[in-house]
Coordinates of C-alpha atoms in Angstrom, one line a residue:
M16 CA 46.4 51.2 -34.3
L17 CA 49.9 50.3 -34.2
I18 CA 53.1 52.3 -35.3
H19 CA 53.7 49.8 -38.4
D20 CA 50.3 49.4 -39.7
F21 CA 51.0 51.4 -42.7
L22 CA 53.2 48.2 -43.5
T23 CA 50.4 45.7 -43.4
A24 CA 47.5 47.4 -45.2
A25 CA 46.2 46.5 -48.5
N26 CA 47.0 49.3 -50.5
S27 CA 48.6 48.1 -53.5
D28 CA 48.9 51.6 -55.1
Q29 CA 51.4 52.6 -52.0
W30 CA 54.0 50.0 -52.4
D31 CA 55.8 51.2 -55.4
K32 CA 55.8 54.7 -53.8
I33 CA 58.8 56.1 -52.5
C34 CA 58.8 56.6 -48.5
L35 CA 62.5 57.7 -47.4
I36 CA 65.4 59.2 -48.9
H37 CA 68.9 59.6 -47.6
G38 CA 71.5 60.8 -50.0
E39 CA 71.4 58.7 -52.9
R40 CA 69.3 55.8 -51.3
Q41 CA 65.8 55.3 -51.7
L42 CA 63.5 53.0 -50.5
T43 CA 59.8 52.3 -51.3
Y44 CA 57.4 50.9 -48.7
G45 CA 57.3 47.6 -50.3
E46 CA 60.7 47.6 -49.8
L47 CA 60.4 48.8 -46.6
R48 CA 57.9 46.1 -45.8
N49 CA 59.5 43.2 -47.3
R50 CA 63.2 44.3 -45.7
T51 CA 61.8 44.8 -42.4
D52 CA 59.8 41.6 -42.2
H53 CA 62.7 40.1 -43.1
L54 CA 64.9 41.2 -40.4
A55 CA 61.9 40.8 -37.9
R56 CA 61.8 36.7 -38.5
R57 CA 65.3 36.7 -38.1
L58 CA 65.5 38.7 -34.6
A59 CA 61.9 37.0 -33.5
G60 CA 63.7 34.3 -32.4
G61 CA 66.4 35.7 -29.8
I62 CA 64.1 38.5 -28.5
A63 CA 61.4 37.9 -26.0
Q64 CA 58.1 39.7 -26.5
G65 CA 58.7 43.2 -24.4
E66 CA 62.5 43.0 -24.3
A67 CA 64.2 45.6 -25.1
V68 CA 67.3 46.3 -28.1
L69 CA 69.3 48.9 -27.9
V70 CA 70.6 50.2 -31.7
Q71 CA 73.4 52.1 -32.4
L72 CA 73.7 52.8 -36.1
A73 CA 74.8 55.9 -38.4
D74 CA 72.6 55.0 -41.2
P75 CA 69.5 56.3 -40.7
V76 CA 67.9 54.2 -43.2
E77 CA 69.1 51.0 -41.7
Q78 CA 67.9 52.9 -38.1
L79 CA 64.9 52.8 -39.3
L80 CA 64.6 49.0 -40.7
Y81 CA 65.8 47.6 -37.3
F82 CA 63.4 50.0 -36.1
F83 CA 60.4 48.5 -37.7
A84 CA 61.9 44.8 -37.7
I85 CA 62.5 44.8 -33.7
I86 CA 58.5 46.0 -33.3
K87 CA 57.5 43.2 -35.5
A88 CA 59.5 40.8 -33.9
G89 CA 57.8 42.2 -30.4
G90 CA 60.7 44.1 -29.2
A91 CA 61.0 47.6 -28.0
C92 CA 63.7 50.0 -30.0
V93 CA 66.0 52.2 -28.1
L94 CA 68.0 54.4 -30.3
I95 CA 71.4 55.6 -29.5
D96 CA 73.9 58.0 -30.8
S97 CA 76.0 56.7 -33.2
S98 CA 78.9 58.8 -31.9
A99 CA 78.9 57.7 -28.5
G100 CA 81.4 55.5 -27.6
A101 CA 81.7 52.2 -26.4
D102 CA 81.7 52.7 -22.6
V103 CA 78.6 54.8 -22.9
A104 CA 76.3 51.7 -25.0
A105 CA 77.5 49.8 -22.8
A106 CA 76.7 52.2 -19.4
V107 CA 73.2 52.6 -20.9
R108 CA 72.7 48.4 -21.5
E109 CA 73.5 48.1 -17.4
R110 CA 71.7 50.4 -16.1
H111 CA 68.4 50.2 -18.2
Q112 CA 68.9 46.2 -18.1
L113 CA 69.2 45.8 -22.0
P114 CA 69.3 42.4 -23.3
H115 CA 70.2 43.1 -26.7
F116 CA 72.4 45.6 -28.5
I117 CA 72.8 46.0 -32.3
D118 CA 75.5 48.0 -33.9
E119 CA 77.7 47.6 -37.3
A120 CA 78.8 44.2 -36.3
F121 CA 75.8 42.7 -35.3
P122 CA 75.6 39.2 -36.5
L123 CA 71.8 38.2 -38.1
P124 CA 70.3 35.2 -37.1
A125 CA 70.3 32.6 -40.0
N126 CA 66.9 31.2 -39.2
D127 CA 63.5 32.5 -39.6
S128 CA 61.1 32.4 -36.3
A129 CA 57.3 33.3 -35.9
L130 CA 56.2 36.7 -35.4
P131 CA 54.0 37.8 -32.6
E132 CA 50.8 39.4 -32.3
I133 CA 51.4 43.1 -31.4
H134 CA 49.0 45.3 -29.4
Q135 CA 48.4 48.8 -29.1
E136 CA 49.1 48.9 -25.4
D137 CA 52.7 47.3 -26.0
I138 CA 55.6 49.1 -25.8
F139 CA 57.5 50.1 -28.9
L140 CA 60.2 52.7 -28.2
G141 CA 62.2 53.6 -25.1
A142 CA 63.2 57.3 -25.9
F143 CA 66.0 58.7 -24.0
S144 CA 64.5 62.0 -22.7
S145 CA 67.8 64.0 -21.6
G146 CA 71.0 63.4 -19.6
S147 CA 74.5 61.9 -19.5
T148 CA 75.9 58.7 -18.8
G149 CA 75.3 59.5 -15.4
S150 CA 71.7 58.6 -15.2
P151 CA 70.4 58.6 -18.7
K152 CA 66.5 59.0 -18.4
L153 CA 64.4 56.1 -20.6
I154 CA 60.9 57.0 -21.5
W155 CA 58.9 54.0 -22.3
R156 CA 55.9 54.7 -25.1
D157 CA 53.3 52.3 -26.1
H158 CA 51.7 52.6 -29.8
Q159 CA 48.5 54.2 -28.8
S160 CA 50.3 57.0 -27.6
W161 CA 52.0 58.3 -30.3
C162 CA 49.3 57.2 -33.1
R163 CA 46.4 59.0 -31.0
A164 CA 48.0 62.0 -31.8
F165 CA 49.1 61.2 -35.8
P166 CA 45.3 62.6 -37.1
S167 CA 45.8 65.8 -34.6
Q168 CA 49.4 66.2 -36.3
N169 CA 48.7 66.2 -40.1
R170 CA 45.4 68.4 -39.3
I171 CA 47.8 71.2 -37.3
F172 CA 50.8 70.8 -39.3
G173 CA 49.1 70.6 -42.8
L174 CA 50.6 67.4 -43.6
S175 CA 49.1 64.4 -45.8
G176 CA 50.1 61.7 -47.8
R177 CA 51.1 63.8 -50.6
D178 CA 54.4 65.6 -48.9
T179 CA 57.5 64.8 -49.0
L180 CA 58.9 65.9 -45.7
Y181 CA 62.2 67.0 -44.9
I182 CA 64.5 66.5 -41.2
T183 CA 67.6 67.4 -40.1
G184 CA 69.3 65.8 -37.4
S185 CA 69.4 62.3 -36.0
L186 CA 66.3 60.1 -35.4
V187 CA 67.5 59.4 -31.9
Y188 CA 65.7 62.8 -31.2
T189 CA 62.4 61.8 -30.8
G190 CA 60.7 65.3 -32.6
N191 CA 62.4 63.8 -35.6
L192 CA 61.3 60.0 -35.2
N193 CA 57.9 61.0 -34.2
I194 CA 57.3 63.0 -37.2
C195 CA 59.1 61.1 -39.3
L196 CA 56.5 57.8 -38.3
Q197 CA 53.8 60.2 -38.3
M198 CA 54.6 61.0 -42.2
L199 CA 54.9 57.3 -43.2
A200 CA 51.7 56.3 -41.4
A201 CA 50.3 59.3 -43.8
G202 CA 51.9 57.5 -46.8
G203 CA 54.0 60.2 -47.7
T204 CA 57.5 60.5 -48.2
V205 CA 60.4 61.3 -45.6
T206 CA 63.8 62.6 -47.0
I207 CA 66.7 62.9 -44.1
A208 CA 69.5 65.3 -44.7
A209 CA 72.6 64.0 -46.1
G210 CA 75.1 66.2 -43.9
R211 CA 75.0 69.0 -41.5
M212 CA 75.9 72.1 -44.3
P213 CA 73.1 74.2 -44.2
R214 CA 73.6 74.9 -48.0
R215 CA 73.4 70.9 -48.6
W216 CA 70.1 71.6 -47.1
V217 CA 68.4 74.0 -49.8
H218 CA 70.0 71.9 -52.3
E219 CA 68.2 69.1 -51.2
L220 CA 65.2 70.4 -50.4
I221 CA 65.2 71.9 -54.2
S222 CA 66.4 68.5 -55.6
C223 CA 64.0 66.4 -53.5
Q224 CA 60.8 68.7 -54.1
A225 CA 60.0 68.7 -50.5
T226 CA 57.0 70.3 -49.4
A227 CA 57.6 70.4 -45.7
I228 CA 59.8 70.9 -43.1
Y229 CA 60.5 69.9 -39.7
M230 CA 63.8 71.5 -37.8
V231 CA 65.0 72.7 -34.1
P232 CA 65.2 76.4 -34.1
A233 CA 68.9 76.4 -34.2
N234 CA 68.7 74.7 -37.5
Y235 CA 66.2 76.9 -39.1
R236 CA 68.6 79.7 -38.1
L237 CA 71.3 78.1 -40.0
L238 CA 69.3 77.2 -43.0
L239 CA 67.7 81.0 -43.1
Q240 CA 71.3 82.3 -43.8
A241 CA 72.0 79.8 -46.6
M242 CA 68.9 81.0 -48.2
D243 CA 69.2 83.4 -51.1
R244 CA 65.6 83.4 -52.5
P245 CA 62.3 82.2 -50.9
L246 CA 61.1 78.9 -51.5
S247 CA 57.6 78.5 -52.7
H248 CA 57.2 75.2 -53.0
I249 CA 57.2 74.7 -49.3
T250 CA 53.7 74.2 -47.8
A251 CA 54.1 73.2 -44.3
V252 CA 56.7 74.3 -41.8
S253 CA 57.2 72.8 -38.3
S254 CA 59.3 74.0 -35.5
A255 CA 60.0 72.3 -31.8
G256 CA 62.8 71.6 -29.4
A257 CA 63.3 75.2 -28.0
K258 CA 61.4 78.1 -28.4
L259 CA 61.4 80.1 -31.8
D260 CA 61.6 83.6 -31.4
P261 CA 59.9 86.4 -33.6
H262 CA 62.5 87.1 -35.6
T263 CA 63.4 84.1 -36.9
A264 CA 59.7 83.4 -37.5
S265 CA 59.2 86.5 -39.7
Q266 CA 62.3 85.4 -41.7
M267 CA 60.8 82.3 -42.1
L268 CA 57.3 84.0 -43.3
L269 CA 59.3 86.0 -45.8
L270 CA 61.4 82.7 -47.2
F271 CA 58.5 80.3 -47.5
P272 CA 55.7 82.3 -48.3
K273 CA 53.3 79.6 -48.9
A274 CA 53.5 77.6 -45.9
R275 CA 51.6 77.3 -42.5
I276 CA 54.0 77.5 -39.7
I277 CA 54.1 75.9 -36.8
E278 CA 55.4 76.1 -33.6
Y279 CA 54.6 73.6 -30.9
Y280 CA 55.8 72.6 -27.7
G281 CA 55.7 68.9 -26.4
A282 CA 58.1 66.8 -24.3
S283 CA 59.3 63.1 -24.4
E284 CA 57.3 61.9 -21.0
L285 CA 54.2 64.2 -22.5
G286 CA 54.1 64.5 -26.2
H287 CA 52.7 67.3 -27.7
I288 CA 51.3 69.9 -25.2
T289 CA 50.9 73.3 -27.1
Y290 CA 51.0 74.9 -30.6
Q291 CA 50.7 78.2 -32.4
T292 CA 51.0 79.5 -35.9
A293 CA 54.1 82.0 -36.6
A294 CA 51.5 85.1 -36.8
E295 CA 50.5 84.1 -33.5
L296 CA 54.2 83.5 -32.0
I297 CA 54.8 87.2 -33.2
E298 CA 51.7 88.4 -31.6
H299 CA 52.4 86.7 -28.4
P300 CA 56.2 86.5 -28.4
G301 CA 56.4 84.7 -25.1
S302 CA 53.9 82.0 -25.5
V303 CA 54.5 78.5 -27.0
G304 CA 50.7 78.7 -28.0
K305 CA 47.3 76.8 -27.0
A306 CA 46.6 73.4 -26.1
F307 CA 47.0 70.5 -28.5
P308 CA 43.5 68.6 -29.3
G309 CA 42.6 66.4 -26.6
V310 CA 45.2 68.0 -23.9
T311 CA 44.3 69.7 -20.5
I312 CA 47.0 72.2 -19.0
T313 CA 47.0 73.5 -15.3
V314 CA 49.4 75.4 -13.9
E315 CA 49.6 74.8 -10.1
D316 CA 52.1 76.7 -7.8
G317 CA 53.6 77.9 -10.8
I318 CA 54.4 74.2 -12.3
I319 CA 52.6 72.8 -15.5
W320 CA 50.6 70.3 -15.2
V321 CA 49.2 68.2 -18.4
E322 CA 46.3 65.5 -18.9
S323 CA 46.5 64.4 -21.9
P324 CA 45.9 60.8 -24.5
Y325 CA 49.7 61.5 -25.4
L326 CA 51.4 61.0 -22.2
A327 CA 53.8 58.2 -22.0
P328 CA 52.2 55.0 -19.8
Q329 CA 54.1 55.7 -16.2
Y330 CA 53.2 59.4 -16.4
R331 CA 49.3 58.6 -17.2
P332 CA 46.6 60.3 -16.0
K333 CA 48.6 63.4 -15.2
A334 CA 52.1 64.5 -15.0
S335 CA 54.6 67.5 -15.2
I336 CA 57.9 67.6 -15.9
G337 CA 58.9 70.9 -14.0
D338 CA 58.3 73.1 -16.6
L339 CA 57.2 76.3 -14.6
G340 CA 54.4 78.7 -16.7
Q341 CA 51.3 80.5 -16.7
L342 CA 48.1 80.4 -18.9
D343 CA 46.3 83.7 -19.7
D344 CA 42.5 84.5 -20.4
Q345 CA 42.8 83.6 -24.1
G346 CA 44.6 80.2 -23.2
Y347 CA 47.8 80.9 -24.5
L348 CA 50.5 79.2 -22.2
S349 CA 54.3 81.1 -21.3
L350 CA 57.1 79.3 -20.1
H351 CA 59.1 80.4 -17.2
G352 CA 61.8 77.9 -17.5
R353 CA 62.4 74.8 -15.6
M354 CA 62.5 73.9 -11.8
Q355 CA 65.8 71.8 -12.2
G356 CA 67.8 74.5 -14.9
I357 CA 68.2 72.6 -17.5
I358 CA 70.0 73.3 -20.3
N359 CA 68.2 73.8 -24.3
S360 CA 71.3 73.6 -26.8
G361 CA 69.8 73.3 -30.3
G362 CA 66.7 71.4 -28.8
V363 CA 68.8 68.8 -27.1
K364 CA 68.0 68.8 -23.5
V365 CA 71.3 68.6 -20.8
V366 CA 70.7 67.6 -17.2
P367 CA 73.8 70.2 -15.6
E368 CA 73.8 67.8 -12.0
Q369 CA 74.6 64.9 -14.5
V370 CA 77.0 66.6 -16.1
E371 CA 78.9 67.7 -13.0
A372 CA 79.1 64.4 -11.8
V373 CA 81.0 62.9 -14.2
L374 CA 83.2 66.0 -14.5
L375 CA 83.9 65.4 -10.5
Q376 CA 85.4 62.1 -11.3
C377 CA 88.2 63.6 -13.9
P378 CA 91.6 63.5 -12.1
G379 CA 92.6 67.0 -11.7
I380 CA 89.2 68.9 -11.2
A381 CA 88.2 69.6 -7.6
E382 CA 85.0 71.3 -8.2
A383 CA 82.7 71.7 -11.2
A384 CA 79.2 73.5 -11.9
V385 CA 77.8 73.7 -15.3
G386 CA 75.2 75.5 -17.0
G387 CA 73.9 77.3 -20.0
I388 CA 75.5 80.2 -21.8
D389 CA 73.7 82.1 -24.5
D390 CA 74.3 81.3 -28.2
P391 CA 73.0 83.0 -31.2
I392 CA 72.3 79.6 -33.1
R393 CA 71.7 77.0 -30.6
G394 CA 70.0 79.1 -28.1
Q395 CA 72.7 77.7 -25.2
L396 CA 75.6 76.0 -25.0
V397 CA 76.8 73.9 -22.3
C398 CA 79.8 75.4 -20.3
A399 CA 81.7 73.9 -17.5
W400 CA 83.4 76.0 -14.6
L401 CA 85.9 74.1 -12.9
V402 CA 88.6 74.6 -10.2
K403 CA 91.7 72.6 -10.8
N404 CA 93.8 70.8 -7.9
R405 CA 96.5 70.4 -10.8
P406 CA 98.0 73.2 -12.5
E407 CA 99.0 71.1 -15.8
L408 CA 95.1 70.3 -16.6
K409 CA 94.3 71.4 -19.9
N410 CA 90.8 71.8 -21.7
R411 CA 91.9 69.0 -23.8
D412 CA 92.6 66.8 -21.3
V413 CA 88.7 67.6 -19.7
L414 CA 87.1 66.8 -23.1
A415 CA 88.6 64.1 -23.5
F416 CA 87.5 62.8 -20.1
C417 CA 84.3 63.5 -21.2
R418 CA 83.6 62.3 -24.6
E419 CA 84.7 58.6 -23.3
R420 CA 82.1 58.9 -20.5
M421 CA 79.0 61.2 -21.8
F422 CA 77.0 61.4 -25.0
P423 CA 78.0 64.2 -27.3
H424 CA 75.5 67.0 -26.6
C425 CA 76.1 66.7 -22.8
C426 CA 79.8 67.4 -23.3
P427 CA 81.1 71.0 -22.6
R428 CA 81.1 73.1 -25.5
K429 CA 83.3 75.9 -23.5
I430 CA 85.4 75.1 -20.3
I431 CA 86.3 78.0 -17.8
F432 CA 89.0 77.4 -15.0
I433 CA 88.3 79.6 -12.3
D434 CA 90.4 80.0 -8.9
A435 CA 87.5 79.5 -6.6
M436 CA 83.7 78.7 -6.9
P437 CA 81.2 81.7 -6.4
L438 CA 79.3 80.8 -3.4
T439 CA 76.0 82.5 -2.4
A440 CA 75.1 83.2 1.8
S441 CA 73.5 79.9 2.0
G442 CA 76.9 77.9 0.8
K443 CA 75.2 76.8 -2.8
V444 CA 76.9 77.5 -6.0
D445 CA 76.1 81.0 -7.4
R446 CA 75.6 80.5 -10.7
K447 CA 74.5 84.0 -11.6
R448 CA 77.9 85.0 -10.4
L449 CA 79.3 82.2 -12.5
Q450 CA 77.8 83.9 -16.0
E451 CA 80.3 87.0 -15.1
Y452 CA 83.4 84.5 -16.0
T453 CA 81.8 83.6 -19.5
A454 CA 83.2 86.9 -21.1
D455 CA 86.4 85.8 -23.3

């Protein structure tokens, strides 16, 4: 099975059905097929089979049009945040040797070329796992690694071609992209939120007659705060990207009374790993659930290892991303943090060491430490503790420097200037003591 098989299947009943909604814009399956065929033939002459294309577009519908077109043309698509600066995009292209770049100013070639034959072992996606521009990590995905999971995802999440799925946030986030492709492969409809305001989400959930929702926990907390009554037409709710807390899960059960509510744990490198219902989450609050179908989990010296048909090619047959945890007698997996101390801010992962490396390039900064601080909505915020050697250096100067050189999600949300960096007896940064400086 290929990611875009649903656009080649001979199902005449499907072509007039709406597949994508974003604001006032709607696209049918037939329009998606025709538009992507046209774009693919124009792109095919300039993309050698297997070459990667960096795509930086703000409109999610345009993102998907070029995404499928690139794949049909034999390339692999790499999506980058539209708010990232030109320097960030250039650094990504150079580091990963990405030969092609599509943005708002991209001139579409004038001539058509023949389309190549695509196989399930071919790479179709390069997904950013985490990191700043210091060393962003690309995970390469072949068709089979995602397509193999779709049947189990549909069954576990309670989704089918009859559903209209509502998602918030960017398709650069692989959780959003994955479930969007899953829904399209099933023949359903995907509505992508047209804004960031939770009250707008509530309005769109009703107006588009959504039956299913996928969000990270931070966005569910915002959505629940904006709701003034239960939404009984929602039948499937899924959450990933960060741990869902029991209080939020309990609220979801009240406000989505007819929904199957699922939390799952996964990673860009490893795919889906575990899942559990909201009721299981409340009963086992420290757990992220039991193994996804086809997945074998082992814990060796406290480190979680995964064997799975959903692993990215370069991680097969068995891999770990450094998450720490344990399995209980019933098969429930609990997470105990990550070896590298990665920050999880609203479902987006940030590597502290990479942000520190960029900060130390900023004139006026002598020392830098980066970590996560607790936040009731996002779980964690990126915080930077800085020792400066130029008294005139201000927060705004540091933020301006960061915004030019890092992905938006890596930029510190809080900056704290300190006189000296606290150290442990071994001379390492004492990150526990740094937390004492976070009080306002």
